[in-house]
mmCIF file of C-alpha atoms in Angstrom:
data_model
loop_
_atom_site.group_PDB
_atom_site.id
_atom_site.type_symbol
_atom_site.label_atom_id
_atom_site.label_comp_id
_atom_site.label_asym_id
_atom_site.label_seq_id
_atom_site.Cartn_x
_atom_site.Cartn_y
_atom_site.Cartn_z
ATOM 1 C CA MET A 1 0.000 0.000 0.000
ATOM 2 C CA ASN A 2 2.242 2.793 -1.253
ATOM 3 C CA THR A 3 -0.534 5.247 -2.030
ATOM 4 C CA TYR A 4 -3.139 6.994 0.003
ATOM 5 C CA GLN A 5 -5.961 4.469 -0.078
ATOM 6 C CA PRO A 6 -8.250 4.391 2.956
ATOM 7 C CA ILE A 7 -10.165 1.254 3.888
ATOM 8 C CA ILE A 8 -13.764 1.182 5.064
ATOM 9 C CA THR A 9 -14.137 -0.339 8.515
ATOM 10 C CA GLN A 10 -16.574 -3.133 9.218
ATOM 11 C CA ALA A 11 -18.436 -0.896 11.675
ATOM 12 C CA GLY A 12 -18.631 1.871 9.059
ATOM 13 C CA LEU A 13 -19.905 -0.493 6.381
ATOM 14 C CA ASN A 14 -22.508 -1.943 8.767
ATOM 15 C CA LYS A 15 -23.753 1.555 9.665
ATOM 16 C CA ALA A 16 -24.035 2.588 5.988
ATOM 17 C CA VAL A 17 -25.857 -0.607 4.953
ATOM 18 C CA ASN A 18 -28.245 -0.402 7.920
ATOM 19 C CA ALA A 19 -28.980 3.249 7.149
ATOM 20 C CA LYS A 20 -29.644 2.475 3.468
ATOM 21 C CA GLU A 21 -32.025 -0.357 4.367
ATOM 22 C CA LYS A 22 -34.005 2.112 6.523
ATOM 23 C CA GLY A 23 -33.964 4.826 3.851
ATOM 24 C CA LEU A 24 -31.591 6.931 5.950
ATOM 25 C CA SER A 25 -27.991 8.023 5.614
ATOM 26 C CA VAL A 26 -24.899 8.186 7.783
ATOM 27 C CA HIS A 27 -23.065 11.468 8.174
ATOM 28 C CA LEU A 28 -19.309 11.668 7.756
ATOM 29 C CA SER A 29 -18.492 14.630 9.982
ATOM 30 C CA HIS A 30 -14.956 14.493 11.419
ATOM 31 C CA ILE A 31 -11.395 13.780 10.327
ATOM 32 C CA ALA A 32 -8.824 12.599 12.859
ATOM 33 C CA ILE A 33 -5.066 12.362 12.462
ATOM 34 C CA GLY A 34 -2.405 10.531 14.408
ATOM 35 C CA ASP A 35 1.293 9.794 14.392
ATOM 36 C CA ARG A 36 1.380 5.982 14.437
ATOM 37 C CA GLY A 37 2.228 4.189 11.196
ATOM 38 C CA TYR A 38 0.908 0.646 10.630
ATOM 39 C CA THR A 39 -1.100 -1.513 8.256
ATOM 40 C CA PRO A 40 -4.759 -0.781 9.073
ATOM 41 C CA ASN A 41 -7.468 -3.422 9.245
ATOM 42 C CA LYS A 42 -11.219 -3.231 8.745
ATOM 43 C CA ASN A 43 -11.989 -4.226 12.346
ATOM 44 C CA GLN A 44 -10.376 -1.129 13.844
ATOM 45 C CA THR A 45 -12.646 1.158 15.827
ATOM 46 C CA ALA A 46 -10.094 3.898 16.568
ATOM 47 C CA LEU A 47 -6.774 5.258 15.389
ATOM 48 C CA LYS A 48 -3.724 3.809 17.147
ATOM 49 C CA ASN A 49 -2.530 7.192 18.415
ATOM 50 C CA GLU A 50 -4.990 9.963 17.608
ATOM 51 C CA LYS A 51 -3.497 13.432 18.049
ATOM 52 C CA ASP A 52 -6.231 15.696 16.693
ATOM 53 C CA ARG A 53 -9.811 15.532 15.418
ATOM 54 C CA VAL A 54 -11.526 18.299 13.465
ATOM 55 C CA GLU A 55 -14.889 18.818 11.857
ATOM 56 C CA THR A 56 -14.958 18.336 8.131
ATOM 57 C CA GLY A 57 -14.249 21.841 6.885
ATOM 58 C CA ASP A 58 -15.271 21.477 3.271
ATOM 59 C CA ALA A 59 -16.839 18.658 1.281
ATOM 60 C CA THR A 60 -17.905 17.714 -2.218
ATOM 61 C CA ASP A 61 -20.050 14.697 -3.071
ATOM 62 C CA TYR A 62 -19.525 13.719 -6.696
ATOM 63 C CA LYS A 63 -22.583 11.410 -6.484
ATOM 64 C CA ASN A 64 -20.656 8.393 -7.753
ATOM 65 C CA GLY A 65 -19.130 7.143 -4.518
ATOM 66 C CA GLN A 66 -16.347 9.695 -4.633
ATOM 67 C CA PHE A 67 -16.117 12.382 -1.994
ATOM 68 C CA ARG A 68 -13.600 15.148 -1.431
ATOM 69 C CA VAL A 69 -13.326 16.232 2.187
ATOM 70 C CA SER A 70 -10.958 18.707 3.818
ATOM 71 C CA GLY A 71 -9.909 19.613 7.307
ATOM 72 C CA LYS A 72 -7.916 22.432 8.869
ATOM 73 C CA PHE A 73 -5.275 21.157 11.291
ATOM 74 C CA THR A 74 -3.141 23.032 13.821
ATOM 75 C CA SER A 75 -0.912 21.726 16.578
ATOM 76 C CA ASP A 76 1.104 22.831 19.594
ATOM 77 C CA THR A 77 3.723 20.162 18.832
ATOM 78 C CA ASP A 78 5.589 18.801 15.818
ATOM 79 C CA TYR A 79 4.646 15.393 14.465
ATOM 80 C CA ALA A 80 4.452 13.367 11.290
ATOM 81 C CA VAL A 81 0.921 12.380 10.329
ATOM 82 C CA ARG A 82 0.940 8.661 9.601
ATOM 83 C CA GLU A 83 -2.719 7.789 10.161
ATOM 84 C CA VAL A 84 -6.031 9.389 9.224
ATOM 85 C CA GLY A 85 -9.530 8.413 10.288
ATOM 86 C CA PHE A 86 -12.888 9.514 8.942
ATOM 87 C CA PHE A 87 -15.617 9.469 11.571
ATOM 88 C CA LEU A 88 -19.395 9.462 11.434
ATOM 89 C CA SER A 89 -21.402 11.935 13.482
ATOM 90 C CA ASP A 90 -22.095 9.219 16.087
ATOM 91 C CA GLY A 91 -18.341 8.670 16.609
ATOM 92 C CA THR A 92 -18.009 5.498 14.526
ATOM 93 C CA LEU A 93 -14.711 5.143 12.652
ATOM 94 C CA PHE A 94 -15.977 4.843 9.085
ATOM 95 C CA ALA A 95 -12.719 4.657 7.130
ATOM 96 C CA LEU A 96 -9.012 4.965 7.829
ATOM 97 C CA TRP A 97 -5.604 5.154 6.243
ATOM 98 C CA SER A 98 -2.156 4.470 7.610
ATOM 99 C CA HIS A 99 1.164 3.188 6.375
ATOM 100 C CA PRO A 100 4.041 1.608 8.336
ATOM 101 C CA GLU A 101 6.624 3.920 6.697
ATOM 102 C CA ASN A 102 5.022 6.658 4.610
ATOM 103 C CA VAL A 103 4.147 10.032 6.087
ATOM 104 C CA LEU A 104 1.063 11.842 4.800
ATOM 105 C CA PHE A 105 2.146 15.314 5.984
ATOM 106 C CA TYR A 106 4.076 16.978 8.804
ATOM 107 C CA LEU A 107 2.412 19.274 11.318
ATOM 108 C CA THR A 108 4.221 22.005 13.263
ATOM 109 C CA PRO A 109 3.044 24.761 15.610
ATOM 110 C CA MET A 110 4.133 27.334 13.042
ATOM 111 C CA ALA A 111 1.746 26.194 10.321
ATOM 112 C CA THR A 112 -1.905 25.579 9.706
ATOM 113 C CA VAL A 113 -2.375 22.685 7.317
ATOM 114 C CA VAL A 114 -5.487 22.520 5.176
ATOM 115 C CA GLN A 115 -5.485 18.933 3.952
ATOM 116 C CA GLY A 116 -7.877 17.547 1.382
ATOM 117 C CA PHE A 117 -8.731 13.890 0.988
ATOM 118 C CA ASP A 118 -10.372 12.126 -1.929
ATOM 119 C CA LEU A 119 -12.411 9.133 -0.784
ATOM 120 C CA LEU A 120 -13.634 6.539 -3.238
ATOM 121 C CA LEU A 121 -16.264 4.616 -1.304
ATOM 122 C CA SER A 122 -17.292 2.089 -3.934
ATOM 123 C CA ALA A 123 -17.325 -0.712 -1.327
ATOM 124 C CA ALA A 124 -20.196 0.966 0.552
ATOM 125 C CA PRO A 125 -23.656 2.198 -0.450
ATOM 126 C CA HIS A 126 -22.540 5.712 -1.329
ATOM 127 C CA ASP A 127 -26.107 6.972 -1.669
ATOM 128 C CA ALA A 128 -26.472 6.356 2.084
ATOM 129 C CA ILE A 129 -23.456 8.544 2.943
ATOM 130 C CA THR A 130 -23.519 12.294 3.364
ATOM 131 C CA VAL A 131 -20.720 14.557 4.449
ATOM 132 C CA THR A 132 -21.517 17.250 6.952
ATOM 133 C CA HIS A 133 -19.108 20.148 7.133
ATOM 134 C CA ASN A 134 -18.644 23.402 8.963
ATOM 135 C CA GLY A 135 -18.230 25.628 5.940
ATOM 136 C CA ASP A 136 -16.074 26.373 2.981
ATOM 137 C CA LEU A 137 -12.333 26.248 3.683
ATOM 138 C CA LYS A 138 -11.831 28.849 0.989
ATOM 139 C CA MET A 139 -13.024 31.209 3.724
ATOM 140 C CA TYR A 140 -9.869 30.308 5.672
ATOM 141 C CA TYR A 141 -7.808 31.651 2.821
ATOM 142 C CA ASP A 142 -9.790 34.893 2.725
ATOM 143 C CA ASP A 143 -7.904 36.195 5.794
ATOM 144 C CA VAL A 144 -4.574 35.135 4.316
ATOM 145 C CA PHE A 145 -5.339 36.784 0.982
ATOM 146 C CA MET A 146 -6.654 39.892 2.732
ATOM 147 C CA GLN A 147 -3.383 40.230 4.653
ATOM 148 C CA MET A 148 -1.365 39.688 1.472
ATOM 149 C CA THR A 149 -3.445 42.296 -0.345
ATOM 150 C CA GLN A 150 -2.965 44.770 2.489
ATOM 151 C CA VAL A 151 0.831 44.304 2.471
ATOM 152 C CA GLN A 152 0.980 44.585 -1.318
ATOM 153 C CA THR A 153 -1.142 47.741 -1.225
ATOM 154 C CA GLU A 154 1.156 49.271 1.394
ATOM 155 C CA MET A 155 4.197 48.382 -0.743
ATOM 156 C CA LEU A 156 2.616 49.901 -3.859
ATOM 157 C CA THR A 157 1.655 53.038 -1.938
ATOM 158 C CA ALA A 158 5.230 53.408 -0.677
ATOM 159 C CA GLN A 159 6.616 52.832 -4.189
ATOM 160 C CA THR A 160 4.190 55.390 -5.659
ATOM 161 C CA GLN A 161 5.236 57.923 -3.007
ATOM 162 C CA THR A 162 8.904 57.267 -3.783
ATOM 163 C CA ASN A 163 8.250 57.696 -7.509
ATOM 164 C CA THR A 164 6.375 60.956 -6.844
ATOM 165 C CA ASN A 165 9.287 62.237 -4.730
ATOM 166 C CA ILE A 166 11.753 61.403 -7.528
ATOM 167 C CA VAL A 167 9.614 63.165 -10.138
ATOM 168 C CA ASN A 168 9.348 66.232 -7.878
ATOM 169 C CA LEU A 169 13.111 66.216 -7.327
ATOM 170 C CA TYR A 170 13.760 66.099 -11.103
ATOM 171 C CA GLN A 171 11.311 68.968 -11.622
ATOM 172 C CA GLN A 172 13.094 71.061 -8.994
ATOM 173 C CA LEU A 173 16.476 70.289 -10.539
ATOM 174 C CA ALA A 174 15.126 71.152 -14.007
ATOM 175 C CA GLU A 175 13.675 74.443 -12.765
ATOM 176 C CA LYS A 176 17.124 75.370 -11.367
ATOM 177 C CA GLY A 177 18.732 74.429 -14.669
ATOM 178 C CA LEU A 178 20.724 71.595 -13.191
ATOM 179 C CA LEU A 179 19.383 69.042 -15.637
#
């Protein structure tokens, strides 16, 4: 398993099938990350060493069993993310990924990581799965882009003022016949 390929847990599959049979759906609502690398199995009910769990920040249902979900992760400590779990709103571990050697990403206190995950859930009744989320993560970037725009505007204003000062200086020198 050299690629990111989550497996659906037995508990997650049971919940989705039971919901479909009742005309209901299960709600994928949280993403958890941990630092333990291993080969996952479908009977797991938790991550081996969960470090953080966040609400799904953004989600797209492509209506064919493929979902794109994202989460925004921050940490007070440094660690390599080697396991990821996708949880239903009732706390059931629906799907997970891990690898004994490969690292998915590295988290530090100095960075906020917005990580997206593509889930292909063809082994479950995808029409019985919905993804709940707390908003559009593009909104997270709005603050970042606003700060960048503000800094760029301040730089352009300073450059314009410098250019104006140079033009005025050349005019003064020209008026005195020094140019």
